[in-house]
Short mmCIF file of C-alpha atoms and ligand atoms in Angstrom, two decimals:
data_model
loop_
_atom_site.label_atom_id
_atom_site.label_comp_id
_atom_site.label_asym_id
_atom_site.label_seq_id
_atom_site.Cartn_x
_atom_site.Cartn_y
_atom_site.Cartn_z
CA UNK A 1 7.74 -19.85 8.56
CA UNK A 2 11.25 -19.84 9.99
CA UNK A 3 12.50 -16.62 11.49
CA UNK A 4 14.41 -14.56 8.88
CA UNK A 5 18.11 -14.01 9.47
CA UNK A 6 18.79 -10.29 9.87
CA UNK A 7 22.41 -10.49 8.67
CA UNK A 8 21.30 -12.37 5.55
CA UNK A 9 18.67 -9.70 4.83
CA UNK A 10 21.30 -6.99 5.02
CA UNK A 11 23.55 -8.98 2.70
CA UNK A 12 20.77 -9.36 0.14
CA UNK A 13 19.78 -5.69 0.31
CA UNK A 14 23.40 -4.71 -0.28
CA UNK A 15 23.71 -6.54 -3.60
CA UNK A 16 24.75 -4.30 -6.48
CA UNK A 17 26.36 -6.82 -8.84
CA UNK A 18 24.04 -7.29 -11.80
CA UNK A 19 24.29 -11.09 -11.99
CA UNK A 20 23.69 -11.45 -8.28
CA UNK A 21 20.72 -9.13 -8.51
CA UNK A 22 19.26 -11.17 -11.38
CA UNK A 23 19.70 -14.25 -9.25
CA UNK A 24 17.84 -12.66 -6.34
CA UNK A 25 14.94 -11.57 -8.57
CA UNK A 26 14.76 -15.03 -10.17
CA UNK A 27 14.69 -16.68 -6.77
CA UNK A 28 11.95 -14.29 -5.65
CA UNK A 29 9.95 -14.97 -8.81
CA UNK A 30 10.26 -18.74 -8.36
CA UNK A 31 9.12 -18.38 -4.72
CA UNK A 32 6.15 -16.36 -5.89
CA UNK A 33 5.15 -18.99 -8.48
CA UNK A 34 5.41 -21.69 -5.85
CA UNK A 35 3.52 -19.94 -3.04
CA UNK A 36 1.08 -17.52 -4.67
CA UNK A 37 1.07 -18.36 -8.40
CA UNK A 38 1.44 -16.14 -11.47
CA UNK A 39 -1.89 -14.35 -11.24
CA UNK A 40 -1.96 -10.63 -10.60
CA UNK A 41 -4.96 -9.41 -8.60
CA UNK A 42 -6.34 -5.94 -9.02
CA UNK A 43 -7.52 -3.64 -6.23
CA UNK A 44 -9.05 -0.56 -7.84
CA UNK A 45 -8.09 2.36 -5.65
CA UNK A 46 -10.53 5.16 -4.87
CA UNK A 47 -8.78 8.21 -3.43
CA UNK A 48 -11.69 9.39 -1.35
CA UNK A 49 -10.36 12.57 0.19
CA UNK A 50 -7.14 14.50 0.74
CA UNK A 51 -8.33 16.10 3.96
CA UNK A 52 -5.94 14.93 6.67
CA UNK A 53 -5.42 15.69 10.32
CA UNK A 54 -1.90 14.29 10.26
CA UNK A 55 1.16 16.30 9.36
CA UNK A 56 3.69 13.66 8.27
CA UNK A 57 6.85 15.45 7.12
CA UNK A 58 7.14 13.47 3.86
CA UNK A 59 3.56 13.54 2.59
CA UNK A 60 2.17 15.95 0.02
CA UNK A 61 -1.34 16.01 1.53
CA UNK A 62 -0.19 16.68 5.11
CA UNK A 63 -2.41 19.10 6.97
CA UNK A 64 0.27 21.83 6.97
CA UNK A 65 0.48 22.00 3.17
CA UNK A 66 -1.45 25.12 2.13
CA UNK A 67 -0.92 24.51 -1.60
CA UNK A 68 -3.52 21.76 -1.92
CA UNK A 69 -7.18 22.13 -2.84
CA UNK A 70 -8.92 19.86 -0.39
CA UNK A 71 -11.71 17.60 -1.67
CA UNK A 72 -14.02 14.82 -0.51
CA UNK A 73 -15.81 12.63 -3.02
CA UNK A 74 -19.58 12.47 -2.67
CA UNK A 75 -21.07 9.15 -1.71
CA UNK A 76 -22.33 8.74 -5.29
CA UNK A 77 -18.91 9.42 -6.76
CA UNK A 78 -17.22 6.92 -4.45
CA UNK A 79 -19.83 4.21 -4.93
CA UNK A 80 -19.97 4.60 -8.70
CA UNK A 81 -16.18 4.34 -9.01
CA UNK A 82 -16.31 1.13 -6.99
CA UNK A 83 -19.15 -0.24 -9.10
CA UNK A 84 -17.21 0.59 -12.25
CA UNK A 85 -14.43 -1.63 -10.87
CA UNK A 86 -17.03 -4.32 -10.17
CA UNK A 87 -18.31 -4.19 -13.75
CA UNK A 88 -14.71 -4.44 -14.97
CA UNK A 89 -14.36 -7.58 -12.83
CA UNK A 90 -11.60 -6.10 -10.71
CA UNK A 91 -12.59 -8.28 -7.76
CA UNK A 92 -11.71 -5.73 -5.07
CA UNK A 93 -11.43 -2.05 -4.34
CA UNK A 94 -9.35 -0.07 -1.87
CA UNK A 95 -10.80 3.06 -0.33
CA UNK A 96 -7.95 5.33 0.70
CA UNK A 97 -8.02 8.77 2.22
CA UNK A 98 -6.22 11.29 4.34
CA UNK A 99 -6.88 10.59 7.98
CA UNK A 100 -9.99 11.78 9.80
CA UNK A 101 -11.70 10.26 12.80
CA UNK A 102 -14.71 12.53 13.33
CA UNK A 103 -18.14 10.95 13.69
CA UNK A 104 -19.34 12.28 10.36
CA UNK A 105 -16.43 10.63 8.55
CA UNK A 106 -16.83 7.32 10.38
CA UNK A 107 -20.55 7.25 9.45
CA UNK A 108 -19.78 8.25 5.87
CA UNK A 109 -17.34 5.37 5.39
CA UNK A 110 -19.69 2.89 7.01
CA UNK A 111 -22.45 3.96 4.65
CA UNK A 112 -20.22 3.76 1.57
CA UNK A 113 -18.90 0.30 2.50
CA UNK A 114 -22.40 -1.02 3.14
CA UNK A 115 -23.73 0.43 -0.12
CA UNK A 116 -20.87 -0.98 -2.21
CA UNK A 117 -21.42 -4.41 -0.69
CA UNK A 118 -25.16 -4.30 -1.38
CA UNK A 119 -24.90 -2.99 -4.91
CA UNK A 120 -22.24 -5.54 -5.84
CA UNK A 121 -24.25 -8.48 -4.44
CA UNK A 122 -21.59 -8.88 -1.77
CA UNK A 123 -19.12 -9.80 -4.49
CA UNK A 124 -16.73 -6.88 -4.53
CA UNK A 125 -13.95 -7.15 -1.95
CA UNK A 126 -13.36 -4.00 0.10
CA UNK A 127 -10.03 -2.94 1.58
CA UNK A 128 -9.78 0.21 3.65
CA UNK A 129 -6.72 2.42 3.96
CA UNK A 130 -7.93 5.16 6.26
CA UNK A 131 -5.28 5.45 8.90
CA UNK A 132 -5.40 5.10 12.66
CA UNK A 133 -8.86 4.67 14.17
CA UNK A 134 -10.35 3.39 17.39
CA UNK A 135 -11.19 -0.27 17.83
CA UNK A 136 -14.87 0.69 17.80
CA UNK A 137 -14.52 2.32 14.38
CA UNK A 138 -12.61 -0.63 12.94
CA UNK A 139 -15.36 -2.90 14.27
CA UNK A 140 -18.12 -0.87 12.68
CA UNK A 141 -16.40 -0.80 9.30
CA UNK A 142 -15.76 -4.55 9.49
CA UNK A 143 -19.41 -5.18 10.32
CA UNK A 144 -20.38 -3.00 7.34
CA UNK A 145 -18.42 -5.33 5.03
CA UNK A 146 -14.77 -4.26 4.83
CA UNK A 147 -12.48 -7.26 5.24
CA UNK A 148 -8.98 -6.00 4.57
CA UNK A 149 -7.09 -3.02 5.94
CA UNK A 150 -3.83 -1.38 4.93
CA UNK A 151 -1.92 0.56 7.52
CA UNK A 152 1.74 1.05 6.76
CA UNK A 153 3.94 1.30 9.81
CA UNK A 154 6.07 3.58 7.55
CA UNK A 155 9.19 2.47 9.48
CA UNK A 156 9.51 -0.13 12.20
CA UNK A 157 12.09 2.02 13.99
CA UNK A 158 10.66 4.28 16.71
CA UNK A 159 13.49 6.82 16.51
CA UNK A 160 13.34 7.10 12.76
CA UNK A 161 9.55 7.41 12.98
CA UNK A 162 10.00 10.30 15.40
CA UNK A 163 12.25 12.12 12.91
CA UNK A 164 9.65 11.87 10.16
CA UNK A 165 6.57 12.88 12.14
CA UNK A 166 5.49 15.57 14.59
CA UNK A 167 5.75 14.68 18.27
CA UNK A 168 2.07 13.81 18.65
CA UNK A 169 2.22 11.06 15.98
CA UNK A 170 2.56 7.92 18.05
CA UNK A 171 4.38 4.86 16.68
CA UNK A 172 3.13 2.63 19.50
CA UNK A 173 -0.47 3.58 18.85
CA UNK A 174 0.02 2.75 15.17
CA UNK A 175 1.40 -0.71 15.99
CA UNK A 176 -1.53 -1.19 18.36
CA UNK A 177 -3.89 -0.44 15.45
CA UNK A 178 -2.25 -3.13 13.31
CA UNK A 179 -2.70 -5.67 16.11
CA UNK A 180 -6.29 -4.63 16.70
CA UNK A 181 -7.10 -4.98 13.00
CA UNK A 182 -5.71 -8.50 12.98
CA UNK A 183 -7.56 -9.44 16.14
CA UNK A 184 -10.85 -8.21 14.67
CA UNK A 185 -10.41 -10.55 11.68
CA UNK A 186 -9.25 -8.16 8.99
CA UNK A 187 -6.62 -9.35 6.55
CA UNK A 188 -4.01 -6.89 7.58
CA UNK A 189 -1.47 -5.19 5.38
CA UNK A 190 1.37 -2.98 6.40
CA UNK A 191 4.54 -1.68 4.81
CA UNK A 192 7.20 0.97 4.82
CA UNK A 193 8.68 3.61 2.59
CA UNK A 194 12.03 2.60 1.16
CA UNK A 195 14.93 5.02 0.96
CA UNK A 196 13.60 7.49 3.52
CA UNK A 197 15.82 10.26 4.82
CA UNK A 198 18.02 8.94 7.69
CA UNK A 199 17.09 5.31 6.85
CA UNK A 200 19.77 2.64 6.39
CA UNK A 201 19.78 -1.04 5.44
CA UNK A 202 19.62 -2.10 9.08
CA UNK A 203 16.35 -0.24 9.45
CA UNK A 204 15.00 -2.02 6.38
CA UNK A 205 16.15 -5.40 7.70
CA UNK A 206 14.33 -4.65 10.95
CA UNK A 207 11.24 -3.74 8.91
CA UNK A 208 11.24 -7.25 7.44
CA UNK A 209 11.72 -8.75 10.91
CA UNK A 210 8.76 -6.63 12.02
CA UNK A 211 6.55 -7.99 9.20
CA UNK A 212 7.49 -11.49 10.25
CA UNK A 213 6.97 -10.89 13.97
CA UNK A 214 3.59 -9.23 13.44
CA UNK A 215 2.55 -12.10 11.16
CA UNK A 216 1.42 -9.72 8.44
CA UNK A 217 -0.87 -10.92 5.61
CA UNK A 218 -0.19 -8.27 2.99
CA UNK A 219 2.57 -5.81 2.16
CA UNK A 220 2.45 -2.47 0.40
CA UNK A 221 5.86 -0.88 0.13
CA UNK A 222 7.21 1.72 -2.20
CA UNK A 223 10.16 4.00 -2.70
CA UNK A 224 10.14 7.26 -0.79
CA UNK A 225 9.81 10.10 -3.29
CA UNK A 226 10.24 13.69 -2.12
CA UNK A 227 7.35 16.14 -2.38
CA UNK A 228 8.33 19.77 -2.84
CA UNK A 229 5.86 21.19 -0.33
CA UNK A 230 7.10 19.16 2.62
CA UNK A 231 9.71 19.74 5.33
CA UNK A 232 11.72 16.78 3.98
CA UNK A 233 11.74 18.00 0.37
CA UNK A 234 15.47 18.65 0.43
CA UNK A 235 16.53 16.09 3.03
CA UNK A 236 18.18 13.90 0.39
CA UNK A 237 20.10 16.39 -1.78
CA UNK A 238 21.46 13.72 -4.15
CA UNK A 239 18.19 11.78 -4.48
CA UNK A 240 18.76 9.20 -7.18
CA UNK A 241 15.68 7.68 -8.80
CA UNK A 242 17.46 4.65 -10.14
CA UNK A 243 18.98 3.75 -6.77
CA UNK A 244 15.67 4.24 -5.00
CA UNK A 245 13.91 2.04 -7.50
CA UNK A 246 16.56 -0.63 -7.21
CA UNK A 247 16.40 -0.68 -3.39
CA UNK A 248 12.60 -0.88 -3.47
CA UNK A 249 12.74 -3.84 -5.86
CA UNK A 250 15.27 -5.57 -3.63
CA UNK A 251 12.98 -5.10 -0.63
CA UNK A 252 10.10 -6.69 -2.54
CA UNK A 253 12.29 -9.59 -3.61
CA UNK A 254 13.72 -10.23 -0.14
CA UNK A 255 10.24 -10.08 1.41
CA UNK A 256 8.98 -12.61 -1.14
CA UNK A 257 11.92 -14.96 -0.59
CA UNK A 258 11.61 -14.86 3.20
CA UNK A 259 7.90 -14.34 3.86
CA UNK A 260 6.76 -16.48 0.89
CA UNK A 261 2.94 -16.56 0.97
CA UNK A 262 1.93 -12.98 1.71
CA UNK A 263 0.30 -10.73 -0.88
CA UNK A 264 2.73 -8.05 -1.99
CA UNK A 265 1.63 -4.97 -3.92
CA UNK A 266 3.59 -3.49 -6.75
CA UNK A 267 2.86 0.12 -5.89
CA UNK A 268 2.29 3.21 -8.00
CA UNK A 269 5.38 4.89 -6.51
CA UNK A 270 7.50 2.32 -8.42
CA UNK A 271 5.90 3.54 -11.64
CA UNK A 272 6.57 7.14 -10.62
CA UNK A 273 10.31 6.40 -10.75
CA UNK A 274 10.23 4.37 -13.96
CA UNK A 275 7.54 3.84 -16.55
CA UNK A 276 7.62 0.06 -16.18
CA UNK A 277 8.37 0.12 -12.43
CA UNK A 278 5.27 -1.87 -11.51
CA UNK A 279 6.08 -4.63 -14.01
CA UNK A 280 9.56 -4.80 -12.47
CA UNK A 281 7.84 -5.12 -9.08
CA UNK A 282 5.82 -8.10 -10.34
CA UNK A 283 9.00 -9.71 -11.67
CA UNK A 284 10.68 -9.12 -8.31
CA UNK A 285 7.92 -11.05 -6.52
CA UNK A 286 4.88 -8.78 -6.09
CA UNK A 287 1.44 -10.14 -7.06
CA UNK A 288 -1.01 -7.26 -6.53
CA UNK A 289 -1.61 -4.07 -8.50
CA UNK A 290 -3.78 -1.20 -7.38
CA UNK A 291 -5.03 0.57 -10.50
CA UNK A 292 -6.21 4.11 -9.88
CA UNK A 293 -9.97 4.35 -10.46
CA UNK A 294 -10.39 7.86 -9.03
CA UNK A 295 -12.15 10.33 -11.33
CA UNK A 296 -9.50 12.20 -13.28
CA UNK A 297 -10.51 15.66 -12.01
CA UNK A 298 -9.53 14.77 -8.44
CA UNK A 299 -6.23 13.07 -9.20
CA UNK A 300 -4.01 16.14 -9.21
CA UNK A 301 -5.08 16.92 -5.66
CA UNK A 302 -4.04 13.53 -4.29
CA UNK A 303 -0.33 13.85 -4.82
CA UNK A 304 1.50 12.22 -1.95
CA UNK A 305 4.85 12.63 -3.72
CA UNK A 306 6.36 14.32 -6.74
CA UNK A 307 5.73 12.93 -10.24
CA UNK A 308 2.74 10.71 -9.49
CA UNK A 309 1.85 9.06 -12.82
CA UNK A 310 -1.41 8.93 -14.81
CA UNK A 311 -2.86 12.16 -13.41
CA UNK A 312 -4.46 12.96 -16.75
CA UNK A 313 -5.82 9.49 -17.42
CA UNK A 314 -9.10 7.89 -16.49
CA UNK A 315 -9.88 4.47 -15.06
CA UNK A 316 -10.67 2.95 -18.47
CA UNK A 317 -7.35 4.06 -19.90
CA UNK A 318 -5.53 2.61 -16.90
CA UNK A 319 -7.25 -0.74 -17.36
CA UNK A 320 -6.27 -1.17 -21.02
CA UNK A 321 -2.74 -0.04 -20.33
CA UNK A 322 -2.33 -2.49 -17.46
CA UNK A 323 -3.67 -5.45 -19.42
CA UNK A 324 -1.06 -4.89 -22.10
CA UNK A 325 1.72 -4.45 -19.58
CA UNK A 326 0.85 -7.56 -17.58
CA UNK A 327 0.45 -9.89 -20.52
CA UNK A 328 3.74 -8.57 -21.93
CA UNK A 329 5.56 -10.08 -18.94
CA UNK A 330 3.68 -13.40 -19.22
CA UNK A 331 1.35 -13.04 -16.24
CA UNK A 332 -2.42 -13.37 -15.98
CA UNK A 333 -4.94 -11.10 -14.33
CA UNK A 334 -7.16 -12.78 -11.73
CA UNK A 335 -10.37 -11.12 -12.81
CA UNK A 336 -13.47 -11.23 -10.58
CA UNK A 337 -11.62 -12.83 -7.69
CA UNK A 338 -10.75 -11.47 -4.28
CA UNK A 339 -7.24 -12.88 -4.43
CA UNK A 340 -7.02 -13.24 -0.66
CA UNK A 341 -3.62 -13.49 0.94
CA UNK A 342 -2.61 -17.20 0.93
CA UNK A 343 -0.87 -16.47 4.24
CA UNK A 344 -4.14 -15.30 5.77
CA UNK A 345 -6.00 -18.32 4.38
CA UNK A 346 -3.48 -20.70 5.90
CA UNK A 347 -3.42 -19.04 9.29
CA UNK A 348 -7.22 -18.91 9.36
CA UNK A 349 -7.86 -22.48 8.27
CA UNK A 350 -9.45 -21.50 4.90
N1 SAH B 401 -4.00 8.12 5.70
C1 SAH B 401 -3.82 6.75 5.32
C2 SAH B 401 -3.37 6.61 3.89
C3 SAH B 401 -2.05 7.26 3.69
S1 SAH B 401 -1.47 7.58 2.09
C4 SAH B 401 -2.87 6.09 6.29
O1 SAH B 401 -2.31 6.76 7.16
O2 SAH B 401 -2.68 4.89 6.23
C5 SAH B 401 -0.74 6.04 1.71
C6 SAH B 401 0.76 5.92 1.85
O3 SAH B 401 1.45 6.84 1.02
C7 SAH B 401 1.35 6.21 3.21
O4 SAH B 401 1.15 5.15 4.08
C8 SAH B 401 2.83 6.47 2.88
O5 SAH B 401 3.60 5.29 3.08
C9 SAH B 401 2.80 6.80 1.39
N2 SAH B 401 3.47 8.10 1.14
C10 SAH B 401 3.19 9.30 1.68
N3 SAH B 401 4.09 10.21 1.29
C11 SAH B 401 4.97 9.59 0.48
C12 SAH B 401 6.16 9.98 -0.23
N4 SAH B 401 6.60 11.24 -0.17
N5 SAH B 401 6.81 9.06 -0.95
C13 SAH B 401 6.35 7.80 -1.03
N6 SAH B 401 5.26 7.35 -0.38
C14 SAH B 401 4.57 8.24 0.36
#
């Protein structure tokens, strides 16, 4: 893939004219059809725990937020949610959690991954999204059967990263984790929040250059949405949902046009800003959706940002709703398939 042109990225992200925007989305959609097809793959997401040792200034479940009831799913709860997804032919699950690296947690995840693999006859794909860990931990989880990992860099700019995190949160260590994951054989996903406080279009252009340079397989990006119990709650006084949504959709489209064959998720945060935000994400070039399969009673305690949708729904309701939404825009769901990143397949001779 040729190196993206930074100036061109900034030009595309600056578009506001409606016709030009339509043109960009159409180009992104055509690129998607050509390089990844019109199938949407599901990754059922299990929100395993909101206990977190990190204190990121934008996140609702940061350790410093006293207004959250902390929970951890039991092994049975986590495994049965995953097996529900298996029965529904979702193909893959994502296990996501606040960050912990204690031995008990590492063992717990290993056990859950192994059990899900066994009980699904090795058929259910497993992605982990459990933050920064040691190489040893990543190796153990890979050996247990996880094969994809999502670790957003959040922003590729060190200085901006330092404004959004406490001093002991280390950007370089995080990049090192992404490289380690790739080296160990994981399909590796990263991403950023779009429209962060202090972020400009140059930062976002550099984010795309970063995805290209790190040879990323999958992308999960979403709009930044303030959470009231965070230090950054009022950092953008004139926060405008429409503008944030539009910028996030442009980022998806530009990534599709330039990076072509990576998997790109249409994230829940898009839906938080607009009811059909995820469908708009698919039309702007995304090809992955991560339906929430967490038991309803835990959902209210996993609020990373304000206005997270579907808190009072259950996994079955989300499935029916998604099917209707996806067929309404003329796409198909790739049931019972892993839907691996075509980029990863190509670079790994598959
Ligand atoms: N602990 C894991 C999972 C984090 S939660 C990890 O570190 O990878 C998943 C993602 O939610 C984060 O990577 C972040 O990009 C996103 N997120 C957190 N707070 C947010 C906010 N206020 N608005 C939008 N996205 C947010």
